[in-house]
Short mmCIF file of C-alpha atoms and ligand atoms in Angstrom, two decimals:
data_model
loop_
_atom_site.label_atom_id
_atom_site.label_comp_id
_atom_site.label_asym_id
_atom_site.label_seq_id
_atom_site.Cartn_x
_atom_site.Cartn_y
_atom_site.Cartn_z
CA MET A 18 64.41 120.20 -53.56
CA GLU A 19 65.34 117.28 -51.23
CA VAL A 20 63.73 116.03 -48.06
CA ASN A 21 64.23 113.04 -45.86
CA ILE A 22 61.06 111.03 -45.18
CA ALA A 23 61.37 108.13 -42.71
CA GLY A 24 64.94 107.45 -43.91
CA THR A 25 64.31 107.88 -47.68
CA LEU A 26 65.74 110.78 -49.60
CA LEU A 27 62.88 112.24 -51.73
CA LYS A 28 64.39 114.44 -54.40
CA LEU A 29 62.59 116.63 -56.97
CA LEU A 30 64.63 117.81 -60.00
CA GLN A 31 64.30 119.04 -63.55
CA GLY A 32 65.75 116.64 -66.12
CA ASP A 33 65.42 113.69 -68.44
CA ILE A 34 64.34 110.41 -66.87
CA VAL A 35 66.27 108.28 -69.27
CA GLU A 36 69.57 109.60 -67.98
CA GLN A 37 68.92 108.72 -64.28
CA ASP A 38 71.44 106.51 -62.47
CA VAL A 39 68.94 104.79 -60.26
CA GLU A 40 68.06 101.06 -60.09
CA ALA A 41 64.65 101.58 -61.76
CA ILE A 42 62.99 104.28 -63.72
CA VAL A 43 59.20 104.44 -64.03
CA ASN A 44 57.52 104.71 -67.43
CA ALA A 45 54.14 106.45 -68.11
CA ALA A 46 52.89 103.68 -70.41
CA ASN A 47 49.61 102.69 -71.98
CA THR A 48 47.52 99.56 -71.16
CA GLY A 49 48.77 97.72 -74.21
CA LEU A 50 52.39 98.49 -73.41
CA TRP A 51 52.75 99.53 -77.07
CA GLY A 52 55.25 102.34 -76.61
CA GLY A 53 54.16 105.85 -77.60
CA SER A 54 55.25 109.45 -77.37
CA GLY A 55 56.50 111.48 -74.31
CA VAL A 56 58.44 109.62 -71.67
CA ASP A 57 57.33 106.21 -73.11
CA GLY A 58 58.96 107.08 -76.48
CA ALA A 59 62.13 108.40 -74.89
CA ILE A 60 62.59 105.29 -72.71
CA HIS A 61 62.08 102.82 -75.61
CA ARG A 62 64.45 104.83 -77.85
CA ALA A 63 67.22 105.00 -75.29
CA GLY A 64 66.69 101.46 -73.88
CA GLY A 65 66.57 99.66 -77.15
CA PRO A 66 64.49 96.76 -78.47
CA ALA A 67 64.82 94.48 -75.38
CA ILE A 68 62.22 96.58 -73.52
CA ALA A 69 59.68 96.28 -76.33
CA ALA A 70 60.32 92.55 -76.61
CA GLU A 71 59.54 92.08 -72.85
CA CYS A 72 56.48 94.26 -73.16
CA ARG A 73 55.24 92.06 -75.86
CA ARG A 74 55.70 89.02 -73.75
CA ILE A 75 53.71 90.66 -70.89
CA ARG A 76 51.00 91.59 -73.41
CA GLU A 77 50.84 88.05 -74.70
CA GLU A 78 50.84 86.46 -71.22
CA GLN A 79 48.59 88.76 -69.31
CA GLY A 80 47.02 91.26 -71.82
CA GLY A 81 49.07 94.23 -70.89
CA CYS A 82 48.73 96.40 -67.87
CA PRO A 83 45.41 97.80 -66.43
CA THR A 84 45.20 101.49 -65.56
CA GLY A 85 46.53 102.04 -62.04
CA ARG A 86 48.73 98.91 -62.07
CA ALA A 87 52.42 98.37 -62.88
CA VAL A 88 54.63 95.75 -64.53
CA ILE A 89 58.49 95.48 -64.75
CA THR A 90 60.96 94.84 -67.49
CA SER A 91 64.75 95.10 -67.72
CA GLY A 92 66.26 98.50 -68.69
CA GLY A 93 68.09 97.45 -71.87
CA PHE A 94 70.75 99.94 -72.62
CA LEU A 95 69.57 102.40 -69.93
CA LYS A 96 71.68 103.14 -66.83
CA ALA A 97 68.78 101.91 -64.82
CA ARG A 98 68.59 98.11 -64.49
CA TYR A 99 64.85 98.05 -64.57
CA VAL A 100 61.88 99.88 -66.06
CA ILE A 101 58.59 99.79 -64.12
CA HIS A 102 55.83 100.47 -66.59
CA THR A 103 52.71 102.04 -65.00
CA VAL A 104 49.54 103.28 -66.61
CA GLY A 105 48.03 106.54 -65.35
CA PRO A 106 44.46 107.55 -66.11
CA ILE A 107 43.37 109.58 -69.06
CA TRP A 108 41.79 112.78 -67.71
CA HIS A 109 38.00 112.90 -68.40
CA GLY A 110 37.18 115.87 -66.14
CA GLY A 111 37.84 114.33 -62.71
CA ARG A 112 34.70 112.42 -61.93
CA GLN A 113 35.67 109.06 -63.38
CA GLY A 114 38.02 107.89 -60.63
CA GLU A 115 41.05 109.69 -62.08
CA ASP A 116 42.42 110.80 -58.71
CA GLU A 117 42.24 107.28 -57.16
CA LEU A 118 43.72 105.68 -60.37
CA LEU A 119 46.62 108.12 -60.40
CA ALA A 120 47.35 107.36 -56.73
CA SER A 121 47.12 103.64 -57.56
CA ALA A 122 49.65 104.06 -60.39
CA TYR A 123 52.17 105.47 -57.91
CA ARG A 124 51.40 103.00 -55.14
CA SER A 125 51.57 99.96 -57.49
CA SER A 126 54.95 101.13 -58.83
CA LEU A 127 56.34 101.57 -55.32
CA GLN A 128 54.92 98.13 -54.24
CA LEU A 129 56.44 96.40 -57.23
CA ALA A 130 59.88 98.02 -56.60
CA ARG A 131 59.67 97.02 -52.96
CA GLU A 132 58.87 93.31 -53.88
CA ARG A 133 61.89 93.27 -56.23
CA GLY A 134 64.23 94.68 -53.55
CA ILE A 135 64.87 97.85 -55.56
CA LYS A 136 66.42 100.58 -53.43
CA SER A 137 66.38 103.65 -55.70
CA LEU A 138 63.78 104.70 -58.33
CA ALA A 139 62.82 107.70 -60.40
CA PHE A 140 59.29 108.77 -61.42
CA PRO A 141 58.12 111.08 -64.23
CA SER A 142 54.95 113.23 -63.87
CA ILE A 143 52.49 110.39 -64.83
CA SER A 144 49.36 111.32 -66.81
CA THR A 145 50.18 115.01 -67.16
CA GLY A 146 51.21 114.97 -70.81
CA ALA A 147 49.23 113.07 -73.43
CA TYR A 148 46.72 111.96 -70.77
CA ARG A 149 46.07 115.69 -69.87
CA PHE A 150 45.67 115.30 -66.09
CA PRO A 151 46.02 118.83 -64.60
CA VAL A 152 49.55 119.11 -63.31
CA GLU A 153 48.89 120.85 -59.90
CA ARG A 154 46.24 118.32 -59.04
CA ALA A 155 48.45 115.44 -60.21
CA ALA A 156 51.39 116.82 -58.24
CA GLY A 157 49.39 116.87 -55.02
CA ILE A 158 48.21 113.30 -55.47
CA ALA A 159 51.80 112.11 -56.35
CA MET A 160 53.42 113.76 -53.36
CA ALA A 161 50.72 112.65 -50.89
CA THR A 162 50.84 109.01 -52.13
CA VAL A 163 54.62 108.85 -52.02
CA LYS A 164 54.86 110.43 -48.60
CA ASP A 165 52.32 107.92 -47.24
CA PHE A 166 54.13 104.99 -48.66
CA LEU A 167 57.49 106.13 -47.44
CA THR A 168 56.11 106.76 -43.92
CA THR A 169 54.41 103.32 -43.71
CA ASN A 170 57.42 101.52 -45.26
CA PRO A 171 60.36 103.10 -43.55
CA GLY A 172 63.80 102.04 -44.85
CA THR A 173 62.41 100.37 -47.97
CA PHE A 174 64.09 102.88 -50.38
CA SER A 175 67.30 104.81 -50.14
CA GLU A 176 66.09 107.32 -52.73
CA VAL A 177 62.89 108.26 -54.62
CA ARG A 178 63.44 110.85 -57.32
CA PHE A 179 60.95 112.85 -59.37
CA VAL A 180 62.41 113.88 -62.66
CA LEU A 181 60.30 116.70 -64.12
CA PHE A 182 60.82 117.77 -67.72
CA SER A 183 60.17 121.44 -67.41
CA ARG A 184 60.64 124.23 -64.82
CA PRO A 185 56.77 124.88 -64.40
CA VAL A 186 56.15 121.14 -63.71
CA LEU A 187 59.11 121.11 -61.20
CA VAL A 188 57.63 124.19 -59.35
CA ALA A 189 54.13 122.52 -59.16
CA TYR A 190 55.73 119.39 -57.57
CA GLU A 191 57.83 121.59 -55.16
CA GLN A 192 54.71 123.50 -54.04
CA ALA A 193 52.70 120.21 -53.66
CA LEU A 194 55.52 118.64 -51.58
CA ALA A 195 55.77 121.75 -49.33
CA GLU A 196 51.89 121.51 -48.72
CA VAL A 197 51.96 117.83 -48.04
CA LEU A 198 54.80 118.30 -45.55
CA ALA A 199 53.05 121.26 -43.85
CA SER A 200 49.84 119.29 -43.41
CA GLY A 201 51.85 116.76 -41.36
N1 AR6 B 330 61.86 112.67 -68.98
C1 AR6 B 330 61.01 113.13 -68.00
N2 AR6 B 330 59.85 113.58 -68.33
C2 AR6 B 330 59.36 113.62 -69.63
C3 AR6 B 330 60.26 113.15 -70.60
C4 AR6 B 330 61.52 112.71 -70.29
N3 AR6 B 330 62.31 112.23 -71.21
N4 AR6 B 330 59.46 113.28 -71.80
C5 AR6 B 330 58.28 113.78 -71.53
N5 AR6 B 330 58.20 114.03 -70.16
P1 AR6 B 330 53.50 111.76 -71.16
P2 AR6 B 330 51.09 110.55 -69.89
C6 AR6 B 330 57.09 114.60 -69.33
O1 AR6 B 330 52.78 112.19 -72.34
O2 AR6 B 330 50.46 111.84 -69.88
C7 AR6 B 330 52.43 107.92 -74.33
O3 AR6 B 330 52.17 107.91 -75.68
C8 AR6 B 330 56.04 115.36 -70.10
O4 AR6 B 330 56.50 116.69 -70.32
O5 AR6 B 330 54.84 111.01 -71.39
O6 AR6 B 330 51.04 109.60 -68.76
C9 AR6 B 330 52.14 106.60 -73.64
O7 AR6 B 330 52.39 105.57 -74.59
C10 AR6 B 330 54.94 115.26 -69.01
O8 AR6 B 330 55.11 116.25 -68.01
O9 AR6 B 330 52.74 110.60 -70.29
C11 AR6 B 330 50.69 106.64 -73.29
O10 AR6 B 330 49.88 106.37 -74.37
C12 AR6 B 330 55.08 113.95 -68.39
O11 AR6 B 330 56.35 113.49 -68.78
C13 AR6 B 330 50.56 108.20 -72.92
O12 AR6 B 330 51.57 108.83 -73.66
C14 AR6 B 330 53.99 112.88 -68.80
O13 AR6 B 330 53.78 112.98 -70.20
C15 AR6 B 330 50.78 108.40 -71.51
O14 AR6 B 330 50.47 109.78 -71.23
#
C-alpha cells in the first residue's frame, strides 16, 4: 500500500528491514542499546560490529536511550547509511503511558532524521514483538503519529516506509492507515 501525504510517499510493505535501500532504518532497541533478539539482532548481525561499538560509546557518554527517545549510529555494512535506534515501551496492560511512549518513539525518530537531513527512512513495527504491545493498537498509533508529522512537516522526507515482517502485521497497518486517512 502506498499513499502520498503532503509530498511524502508513505509505503507499507512486507519484508526484512535490514535489506532496505533507504538512508536510515529504525531499530527497535532497548534502553541500554545492548542489542538483542528480533529486529535489533537482525540489524546488528547484518550491520557488523561498528554499530555495537557506536552504541557502546553512546551508552558510556549518555547512559543509553530512554524509552520514547531515539539516537543515531552509522549503518555499518547495511545498505542504509544510518541506523536510528529508538526504544518503544514494554506493554504492561495499557495504563502506564504505553500509548504516548510509543507515539513518542516514532516522533523522536522522525525528528532526529529531520535534524540530520535524512530524506528516506524505514520503520519496523516497534514494541509489537518481545515488548508485546498489541499490534492493532500499535498500528493505529504508528499511522496517526506519522501522518501528523508528515502533515506538519511537508517536504521533509521523500519516503517513509514501514517494513512489516509478516502478512498479518502488514494487514493491521494497512487497516490502521485506511482508518487514519478516512478520519481526515
Ligand atoms: N525486519 C522487520 N521486522 C522484523 C524483523 C526484521 N528483520 N525481525 C523481527 N521483526 P521486536 P520490540 C518484527 O521484538 O517488541 C529486542 O531484544 C517482529 O516480528 O524486534 O520493540 C530489543 O533488544 C515484530 O513484529 O521489537 C529489545 O530488548 C517487530 O519486528 C526488544 O527486543 C518488533 O519486534 C524490543 O522489542
